[in-house]
Amino acid sequence: MLAPIAVAVSAGLLGWVYQALKPPHPKICGSPGGPPVTSPRVKLSDGRHLAYREMGVPKEEAKHKIIVIHGFDSSKDLNLPVSQELIEELSMYFLFFDRAGYGESDPFPKRTVKSEAYDIQELADKLQIGPKFYIIGVSMGAYPIYGCLKYIPQRLAGASLVVPFVHYWWPCLPANVSREGFQRLQKCDQWTFRIAHRAPWLFYWWMTQKWFPSLSIMAGNMAIFCPQDLEMIKKLSETPSVGLEKVRQQGVQESLHRDIIAGYAKWEFDPLDISNPFPNNEGSVHIWQGYEDRIIPYQINRYISEKLPWIRYHEVPDTGHLLIFRRMFAAAAAVLAVCVVALGYKRIKPPPPKVCGSPNGPPITSPRIKLSDGRHLSYRERGVPKEIAKYKVILVHGFDSSKDIYLPLSQEVMEELSVYVLTFDRAGYGESDPNPKRSVKSEAFDIQELADQLHLGPKFHVIGVSIGTHSIWACLKYIPHRLAGVTLVVPVINFWWPSFPPKLAKEVFRKQLKRDQVKLSIAHYIPTLVYWWMTQKLFPYSSIMQRHPILLNRRDLETIKQMSQVPNPDEHKVRQQGVHESLHRDMIVHFGKWEFDPMKLKNPFPDNEACVYLWEGHEDKLVPFELQRYVAQKLPWIKYHEVPDGGHLMIHEKGLCEAIFRELLLGEEPSF
């Protein structure tokens, strides 16, 4: 009697297990009882259909055709916030499509990384968009990008992977890198990805059982989003989402579950085995990663880009997983996807500089020296003759300035101080030759060679103003033995110095105007786009170049009024060799990655034989005083002065300028 009962119970249990493990049949669009077909579709060679959406200029007129690959729990109705103006300027056609099982595209139980790449190729062929196209993949939609790079590289004109999917079991990943990234995930997500990788047959049960939490993003766990993502979610919720109800309409298994299984399956190739698809730089591949992203750990994408140097890696500090929905970064991702071929040497590459003294270049009207590398530096001398001067000072001008910097020191004062002042045009400015390899380090050695060729002696004083202070920091690093004293006046800060506390740097960075935040981020992360950004007309690009009055305080405005009464006949020479080799190059050098951390510099005057001074205006709207205070605290050998109502133009104020010189040369305490 017990045996039949046991058999019945076992059979019932097995039946229950089978039902729990087996997903229901998908509700295929257009089939009896299935959702209706409401979007255009193409029929693939295996009989499946892919639904698509087109945006931008007509493909017949478009110069650049971009296929956008949506992420997890999304569809072809992904809203890419790229302005119509940019679309028309770059003549872009966008093609969005529902990946297999999503929206109105037929499910594909055999979906893999490889099949998705060939789906993209066949879609492009069916819609006749040409032999080559660009691709942008978002989040989970980035694993098809790897498939395209592996299987159809000959079809690609460029690629961008935005907050791209990472596989924690890629053979190429060192154990410590994958472990560190994996352990940053929520525990339930770790288990979900393990099951998808090791036991995909169990995945439907895991994702539908109610005993344990499975996937944070589907359970609505907001802990996976950083504060920036939460702000973006709130903003996105204010605009109704189109097509959201269609994403899972054919069944959660063939859309969401199949996506995770395909992504975390064992791949047929290792990403590090992929060859550069653009060996002749005829295209480019980019990864965009948010540093604050809690869904995709930055460590793994950073490692991949280090091992594949042909991938251009952009890590955005104050951004999370929803980076693509920030208008500026969506536009930049689109532009970068097409930049090498589409914009090429027309949009992103600046015109060649008009070098002084060259055919059709500006004339040489100032004295110059020839450096050891063949370049020339133009200079100007003031004060008493250097042969009788007690003090020799090299003054380094700031942004959009030159050797003719307005210096309100009378001849009488300079004679009293017995000071010789040497100003010079930094590389690319005025009449000094451009230096495409200009760096923080090269500027220090330009100063040293200038001093040697003009016979200033073994030691000299230096004063740097605003962005010109990166030359001074370099002097402190590379030629401290040549310095007799140093002053940094309203020194522009590089927000990416490694020693800055991330929270402090972020808070201060956010105080900048939005347009300037974008400008500085581009200069730091994607300098190849600086020329395009600073010359395009679609977005506001730089408040300082547009001379926005919001950057000036009361004293600055008074100073400008006084300066206007002293005409500078050579003002037009500042940018005469080209705005890129002067102003743009300055930004790229200053806000790029430095070869050293200024916060780790040693005191150049350990025996108090001289001093380093830093002058800051409390009301300086260009340079935040909070970071200057931090610099002074970290480097106690710097003597810090904060002028209570001072602005950014304090070097041009008669009283303060004289005080700066008297302190540097004579050690006189300033009074202000």
mmCIF file of N, CA and C in Angstrom, residues 536-631:
data_model
loop_
_atom_site.group_PDB
_atom_site.id
_atom_site.type_symbol
_atom_site.label_atom_id
_atom_site.label_comp_id
_atom_site.label_asym_id
_atom_site.label_seq_id
_atom_site.Cartn_x
_atom_site.Cartn_y
_atom_site.Cartn_z
ATOM 1 N N GLN A 536 31.814 74.347 -31.656
ATOM 2 C CA GLN A 536 30.447 74.055 -32.089
ATOM 3 C C GLN A 536 29.502 75.144 -31.586
ATOM 4 N N LYS A 537 28.340 75.227 -32.198
ATOM 5 C CA LYS A 537 27.384 76.294 -31.894
ATOM 6 C C LYS A 537 26.096 75.773 -31.261
ATOM 7 N N LEU A 538 26.051 74.458 -30.978
ATOM 8 C CA LEU A 538 24.799 73.880 -30.505
ATOM 9 C C LEU A 538 24.581 74.080 -29.015
ATOM 10 N N PHE A 539 25.679 74.027 -28.229
ATOM 11 C CA PHE A 539 25.572 74.122 -26.787
ATOM 12 C C PHE A 539 26.485 75.240 -26.296
ATOM 13 N N PRO A 540 26.150 75.850 -25.145
ATOM 14 C CA PRO A 540 27.099 76.792 -24.542
ATOM 15 C C PRO A 540 28.337 76.021 -24.108
ATOM 16 N N TYR A 541 29.515 76.533 -24.404
ATOM 17 C CA TYR A 541 30.708 75.720 -24.229
ATOM 18 C C TYR A 541 31.679 76.216 -23.172
ATOM 19 N N SER A 542 31.851 77.516 -22.975
ATOM 20 C CA SER A 542 32.840 77.989 -22.011
ATOM 21 C C SER A 542 32.516 79.410 -21.591
ATOM 22 N N SER A 543 32.232 79.586 -20.313
ATOM 23 C CA SER A 543 31.876 80.920 -19.846
ATOM 24 C C SER A 543 33.070 81.859 -19.887
ATOM 25 N N ILE A 544 34.287 81.338 -19.672
ATOM 26 C CA ILE A 544 35.454 82.224 -19.655
ATOM 27 C C ILE A 544 35.785 82.717 -21.062
ATOM 28 N N MET A 545 35.634 81.849 -22.090
ATOM 29 C CA MET A 545 35.921 82.296 -23.449
ATOM 30 C C MET A 545 34.827 83.217 -23.977
ATOM 31 N N GLN A 546 33.631 83.049 -23.434
ATOM 32 C CA GLN A 546 32.547 83.944 -23.803
ATOM 33 C C GLN A 546 32.509 85.181 -22.899
ATOM 34 N N ARG A 547 33.499 85.234 -21.957
ATOM 35 C CA ARG A 547 33.676 86.372 -21.052
ATOM 36 C C ARG A 547 32.380 86.715 -20.327
ATOM 37 N N HIS A 548 31.822 85.688 -19.715
ATOM 38 C CA HIS A 548 30.558 85.833 -19.000
ATOM 39 C C HIS A 548 30.781 86.664 -17.740
ATOM 40 N N PRO A 549 30.004 87.728 -17.531
ATOM 41 C CA PRO A 549 30.213 88.595 -16.367
ATOM 42 C C PRO A 549 29.948 87.913 -15.038
ATOM 43 N N ILE A 550 29.253 86.771 -15.054
ATOM 44 C CA ILE A 550 28.967 86.074 -13.808
ATOM 45 C C ILE A 550 30.242 85.582 -13.131
ATOM 46 N N LEU A 551 31.337 85.501 -13.879
ATOM 47 C CA LEU A 551 32.603 85.017 -13.332
ATOM 48 C C LEU A 551 33.375 86.101 -12.583
ATOM 49 N N LEU A 552 32.889 87.321 -12.596
ATOM 50 C CA LEU A 552 33.635 88.441 -12.024
ATOM 51 C C LEU A 552 32.920 88.997 -10.799
ATOM 52 N N ASN A 553 33.702 89.341 -9.768
ATOM 53 C CA ASN A 553 33.108 90.000 -8.607
ATOM 54 C C ASN A 553 33.275 91.513 -8.743
ATOM 55 N N ARG A 554 32.875 92.246 -7.726
ATOM 56 C CA ARG A 554 32.888 93.713 -7.800
ATOM 57 C C ARG A 554 34.283 94.248 -8.082
ATOM 58 N N ARG A 555 35.299 93.739 -7.372
ATOM 59 C CA ARG A 555 36.660 94.247 -7.566
ATOM 60 C C ARG A 555 37.183 93.906 -8.952
ATOM 61 N N ASP A 556 36.818 92.725 -9.468
ATOM 62 C CA ASP A 556 37.236 92.357 -10.824
ATOM 63 C C ASP A 556 36.666 93.337 -11.852
ATOM 64 N N LEU A 557 35.396 93.691 -11.688
ATOM 65 C CA LEU A 557 34.767 94.615 -12.631
ATOM 66 C C LEU A 557 35.439 95.987 -12.593
ATOM 67 N N GLU A 558 35.812 96.434 -11.383
ATOM 68 C CA GLU A 558 36.522 97.714 -11.258
ATOM 69 C C GLU A 558 37.891 97.625 -11.922
ATOM 70 N N THR A 559 38.563 96.491 -11.759
ATOM 71 C CA THR A 559 39.885 96.307 -12.363
ATOM 72 C C THR A 559 39.804 96.326 -13.881
ATOM 73 N N ILE A 560 38.798 95.667 -14.430
ATOM 74 C CA ILE A 560 38.624 95.661 -15.895
ATOM 75 C C ILE A 560 38.421 97.088 -16.403
ATOM 76 N N LYS A 561 37.651 97.872 -15.663
ATOM 77 C CA LYS A 561 37.422 99.264 -16.054
ATOM 78 C C LYS A 561 38.735 100.045 -16.091
ATOM 79 N N GLN A 562 39.593 99.825 -15.082
ATOM 80 C CA GLN A 562 40.889 100.509 -15.037
ATOM 81 C C GLN A 562 41.797 100.031 -16.171
ATOM 82 N N MET A 563 41.801 98.730 -16.422
ATOM 83 C CA MET A 563 42.648 98.178 -17.475
ATOM 84 C C MET A 563 42.242 98.699 -18.852
ATOM 85 N N SER A 564 40.950 98.945 -19.043
ATOM 86 C CA SER A 564 40.473 99.422 -20.345
ATOM 87 C C SER A 564 40.983 100.820 -20.672
ATOM 88 N N GLN A 565 41.446 101.527 -19.652
ATOM 89 C CA GLN A 565 41.964 102.876 -19.868
ATOM 90 C C GLN A 565 43.418 102.865 -20.327
ATOM 91 N N VAL A 566 44.028 101.664 -20.322
ATOM 92 C CA VAL A 566 45.416 101.519 -20.788
ATOM 93 C C VAL A 566 45.390 100.577 -21.997
ATOM 94 N N PRO A 567 45.229 101.093 -23.186
ATOM 95 C CA PRO A 567 45.098 100.232 -24.374
ATOM 96 C C PRO A 567 46.315 99.332 -24.573
ATOM 97 N N ASN A 568 46.046 98.111 -25.007
ATOM 98 C CA ASN A 568 47.115 97.163 -25.334
ATOM 99 C C ASN A 568 47.099 96.935 -26.840
ATOM 100 N N PRO A 569 47.986 97.601 -27.584
ATOM 101 C CA PRO A 569 47.959 97.491 -29.053
ATOM 102 C C PRO A 569 48.261 96.091 -29.562
ATOM 103 N N ASP A 570 48.841 95.235 -28.698
ATOM 104 C CA ASP A 570 49.209 93.880 -29.142
ATOM 105 C C ASP A 570 48.228 92.813 -28.665
ATOM 106 N N GLU A 571 47.074 93.230 -28.171
ATOM 107 C CA GLU A 571 46.111 92.270 -27.633
ATOM 108 C C GLU A 571 45.676 91.255 -28.689
ATOM 109 N N HIS A 572 45.619 91.684 -29.939
ATOM 110 C CA HIS A 572 45.168 90.798 -31.010
ATOM 111 C C HIS A 572 46.139 89.657 -31.284
ATOM 112 N N LYS A 573 47.362 89.770 -30.761
ATOM 113 C CA LYS A 573 48.376 88.754 -31.045
ATOM 114 C C LYS A 573 48.217 87.483 -30.208
ATOM 115 N N VAL A 574 47.446 87.587 -29.124
ATOM 116 C CA VAL A 574 47.346 86.456 -28.193
ATOM 117 C C VAL A 574 46.986 85.162 -28.911
ATOM 118 N N ARG A 575 45.937 85.177 -29.737
ATOM 119 C CA ARG A 575 45.438 83.962 -30.402
ATOM 120 C C ARG A 575 45.821 83.903 -31.880
ATOM 121 N N GLN A 576 46.746 84.743 -32.310
ATOM 122 C CA GLN A 576 46.972 84.920 -33.747
ATOM 123 C C GLN A 576 47.473 83.669 -34.469
ATOM 124 N N GLN A 577 48.082 82.733 -33.723
ATOM 125 C CA GLN A 577 48.578 81.517 -34.374
ATOM 126 C C GLN A 577 47.540 80.392 -34.374
ATOM 127 N N GLY A 578 46.389 80.681 -33.793
ATOM 128 C CA GLY A 578 45.323 79.682 -33.742
ATOM 129 C C GLY A 578 44.836 79.476 -32.331
ATOM 130 N N VAL A 579 43.523 79.433 -32.174
ATOM 131 C CA VAL A 579 42.941 79.309 -30.845
ATOM 132 C C VAL A 579 43.240 77.945 -30.222
ATOM 133 N N HIS A 580 43.445 76.924 -31.060
ATOM 134 C CA HIS A 580 43.671 75.587 -30.500
ATOM 135 C C HIS A 580 45.047 75.479 -29.848
ATOM 136 N N GLU A 581 46.092 75.955 -30.520
ATOM 137 C CA GLU A 581 47.439 75.811 -29.977
ATOM 138 C C GLU A 581 47.719 76.778 -28.826
ATOM 139 N N SER A 582 46.841 77.733 -28.614
ATOM 140 C CA SER A 582 47.002 78.648 -27.482
ATOM 141 C C SER A 582 46.025 78.267 -26.376
ATOM 142 N N LEU A 583 44.763 78.631 -26.544
ATOM 143 C CA LEU A 583 43.776 78.451 -25.485
ATOM 144 C C LEU A 583 43.384 76.995 -25.254
ATOM 145 N N HIS A 584 43.037 76.284 -26.331
ATOM 146 C CA HIS A 584 42.576 74.907 -26.158
ATOM 147 C C HIS A 584 43.677 74.022 -25.594
ATOM 148 N N ARG A 585 44.884 74.189 -26.113
ATOM 149 C CA ARG A 585 45.999 73.370 -25.638
ATOM 150 C C ARG A 585 46.264 73.639 -24.155
ATOM 151 N N ASP A 586 46.066 74.889 -23.748
ATOM 152 C CA ASP A 586 46.239 75.241 -22.343
ATOM 153 C C ASP A 586 45.302 74.422 -21.463
ATOM 154 N N MET A 587 44.048 74.320 -21.863
ATOM 155 C CA MET A 587 43.064 73.567 -21.081
ATOM 156 C C MET A 587 43.406 72.080 -21.052
ATOM 157 N N ILE A 588 43.794 71.553 -22.208
ATOM 158 C CA ILE A 588 44.118 70.129 -22.286
ATOM 159 C C ILE A 588 45.290 69.793 -21.379
ATOM 160 N N VAL A 589 46.319 70.639 -21.398
ATOM 161 C CA VAL A 589 47.501 70.409 -20.557
ATOM 162 C C VAL A 589 47.137 70.533 -19.087
ATOM 163 N N HIS A 590 46.439 71.604 -18.744
ATOM 164 C CA HIS A 590 46.193 71.863 -17.324
ATOM 165 C C HIS A 590 45.242 70.854 -16.702
ATOM 166 N N PHE A 591 44.193 70.466 -17.437
ATOM 167 C CA PHE A 591 43.182 69.588 -16.851
ATOM 168 C C PHE A 591 43.364 68.125 -17.251
ATOM 169 N N GLY A 592 44.459 67.832 -17.933
ATOM 170 C CA GLY A 592 44.765 66.446 -18.257
ATOM 171 C C GLY A 592 45.371 65.726 -17.071
ATOM 172 N N LYS A 593 45.877 64.538 -17.332
ATOM 173 C CA LYS A 593 46.522 63.755 -16.282
ATOM 174 C C LYS A 593 47.973 64.194 -16.155
ATOM 175 N N TRP A 594 48.330 64.687 -14.980
ATOM 176 C CA TRP A 594 49.691 65.163 -14.763
ATOM 177 C C TRP A 594 50.634 63.993 -14.493
ATOM 178 N N GLU A 595 51.929 64.256 -14.698
ATOM 179 C CA GLU A 595 52.935 63.215 -14.463
ATOM 180 C C GLU A 595 53.316 63.117 -12.996
ATOM 181 N N PHE A 596 52.786 64.005 -12.186
ATOM 182 C CA PHE A 596 53.084 63.995 -10.744
ATOM 183 C C PHE A 596 51.889 64.570 -10.004
ATOM 184 N N ASP A 597 51.866 64.349 -8.694
ATOM 185 C CA ASP A 597 50.813 64.883 -7.842
ATOM 186 C C ASP A 597 51.384 66.064 -7.059
ATOM 187 N N PRO A 598 50.901 67.287 -7.294
ATOM 188 C CA PRO A 598 51.449 68.453 -6.588
ATOM 189 C C PRO A 598 51.410 68.323 -5.068
ATOM 190 N N MET A 599 50.436 67.557 -4.558
ATOM 191 C CA MET A 599 50.317 67.419 -3.106
ATOM 192 C C MET A 599 51.435 66.575 -2.506
ATOM 193 N N LYS A 600 52.270 65.983 -3.350
ATOM 194 C CA LYS A 600 53.381 65.169 -2.858
ATOM 195 C C LYS A 600 54.730 65.831 -3.104
ATOM 196 N N LEU A 601 54.696 67.108 -3.491
ATOM 197 C CA LEU A 601 55.952 67.836 -3.698
ATOM 198 C C LEU A 601 56.650 68.100 -2.374
ATOM 199 N N LYS A 602 57.969 68.179 -2.448
ATOM 200 C CA LYS A 602 58.770 68.500 -1.261
ATOM 201 C C LYS A 602 59.057 69.996 -1.221
ATOM 202 N N ASN A 603 59.294 70.494 -0.030
ATOM 203 C CA ASN A 603 59.638 71.900 0.160
ATOM 204 C C ASN A 603 60.934 72.211 -0.583
ATOM 205 N N PRO A 604 60.907 73.133 -1.562
ATOM 206 C CA PRO A 604 62.139 73.445 -2.297
ATOM 207 C C PRO A 604 63.117 74.289 -1.479
ATOM 208 N N PHE A 605 62.650 74.778 -0.343
ATOM 209 C CA PHE A 605 63.488 75.638 0.505
ATOM 210 C C PHE A 605 63.500 75.094 1.939
ATOM 211 N N PRO A 606 64.117 73.936 2.128
ATOM 212 C CA PRO A 606 64.073 73.288 3.454
ATOM 213 C C PRO A 606 64.785 74.078 4.543
ATOM 214 N N ASP A 607 65.709 74.951 4.148
ATOM 215 C CA ASP A 607 66.448 75.744 5.142
ATOM 216 C C ASP A 607 65.899 77.162 5.262
ATOM 217 N N ASN A 608 64.678 77.350 4.786
ATOM 218 C CA ASN A 608 64.005 78.657 4.856
ATOM 219 C C ASN A 608 64.783 79.768 4.157
ATOM 220 N N GLU A 609 65.551 79.387 3.125
ATOM 221 C CA GLU A 609 66.297 80.397 2.382
ATOM 222 C C GLU A 609 65.383 81.197 1.452
ATOM 223 N N ALA A 610 64.183 80.721 1.254
ATOM 224 C CA ALA A 610 63.187 81.427 0.463
ATOM 225 C C ALA A 610 61.830 80.843 0.835
ATOM 226 N N CYS A 611 60.796 81.242 0.099
ATOM 227 C CA CYS A 611 59.449 80.795 0.462
ATOM 228 C C CYS A 611 58.586 80.642 -0.785
ATOM 229 N N VAL A 612 57.525 79.839 -0.648
ATOM 230 C CA VAL A 612 56.507 79.691 -1.686
ATOM 231 C C VAL A 612 55.221 80.326 -1.155
ATOM 232 N N TYR A 613 54.646 81.229 -1.958
ATOM 233 C CA TYR A 613 53.443 81.950 -1.549
ATOM 234 C C TYR A 613 52.279 81.593 -2.479
ATOM 235 N N LEU A 614 51.090 81.560 -1.905
ATOM 236 C CA LEU A 614 49.888 81.309 -2.683
ATOM 237 C C LEU A 614 48.851 82.373 -2.330
ATOM 238 N N TRP A 615 48.400 83.124 -3.334
ATOM 239 C CA TRP A 615 47.422 84.189 -3.166
ATOM 240 C C TRP A 615 46.092 83.752 -3.777
ATOM 241 N N GLU A 616 45.030 83.876 -2.990
ATOM 242 C CA GLU A 616 43.702 83.484 -3.448
ATOM 243 C C GLU A 616 42.682 84.533 -3.027
ATOM 244 N N GLY A 617 41.691 84.768 -3.890
ATOM 245 C CA GLY A 617 40.594 85.669 -3.556
ATOM 246 C C GLY A 617 39.404 84.885 -3.038
ATOM 247 N N HIS A 618 38.878 85.293 -1.896
ATOM 248 C CA HIS A 618 37.746 84.570 -1.315
ATOM 249 C C HIS A 618 36.525 84.629 -2.230
ATOM 250 N N GLU A 619 36.441 85.679 -3.034
ATOM 251 C CA GLU A 619 35.304 85.828 -3.943
ATOM 252 C C GLU A 619 35.665 85.476 -5.385
ATOM 253 N N ASP A 620 36.756 84.751 -5.559
ATOM 254 C CA ASP A 620 37.150 84.305 -6.896
ATOM 255 C C ASP A 620 36.119 83.295 -7.393
ATOM 256 N N LYS A 621 35.429 83.617 -8.470
ATOM 257 C CA LYS A 621 34.382 82.745 -8.989
ATOM 258 C C LYS A 621 34.902 81.755 -10.028
ATOM 259 N N LEU A 622 36.168 81.881 -10.367
ATOM 260 C CA LEU A 622 36.783 80.938 -11.304
ATOM 261 C C LEU A 622 37.540 79.841 -10.580
ATOM 262 N N VAL A 623 38.198 80.218 -9.489
ATOM 263 C CA VAL A 623 39.025 79.274 -8.742
ATOM 264 C C VAL A 623 38.476 79.155 -7.325
ATOM 265 N N PRO A 624 37.919 78.004 -6.940
ATOM 266 C CA PRO A 624 37.298 77.853 -5.623
ATOM 267 C C PRO A 624 38.326 77.909 -4.490
ATOM 268 N N PHE A 625 38.059 78.755 -3.510
ATOM 269 C CA PHE A 625 39.014 78.912 -2.405
ATOM 270 C C PHE A 625 39.093 77.653 -1.546
ATOM 271 N N GLU A 626 38.023 76.808 -1.538
ATOM 272 C CA GLU A 626 38.046 75.625 -0.676
ATOM 273 C C GLU A 626 39.206 74.697 -1.012
ATOM 274 N N LEU A 627 39.469 74.514 -2.300
ATOM 275 C CA LEU A 627 40.563 73.628 -2.684
ATOM 276 C C LEU A 627 41.918 74.281 -2.447
ATOM 277 N N GLN A 628 41.987 75.594 -2.553
ATOM 278 C CA GLN A 628 43.255 76.283 -2.260
ATOM 279 C C GLN A 628 43.610 76.113 -0.780
ATOM 280 N N ARG A 629 42.609 76.206 0.074
ATOM 281 C CA ARG A 629 42.855 75.989 1.508
ATOM 282 C C ARG A 629 43.375 74.573 1.754
ATOM 283 N N TYR A 630 42.785 73.622 1.029
ATOM 284 C CA TYR A 630 43.232 72.242 1.197
ATOM 285 C C TYR A 630 44.690 72.082 0.769
ATOM 286 N N VAL A 631 45.050 72.722 -0.347
ATOM 287 C CA VAL A 631 46.439 72.680 -0.821
ATOM 288 C C VAL A 631 47.378 73.229 0.251
#
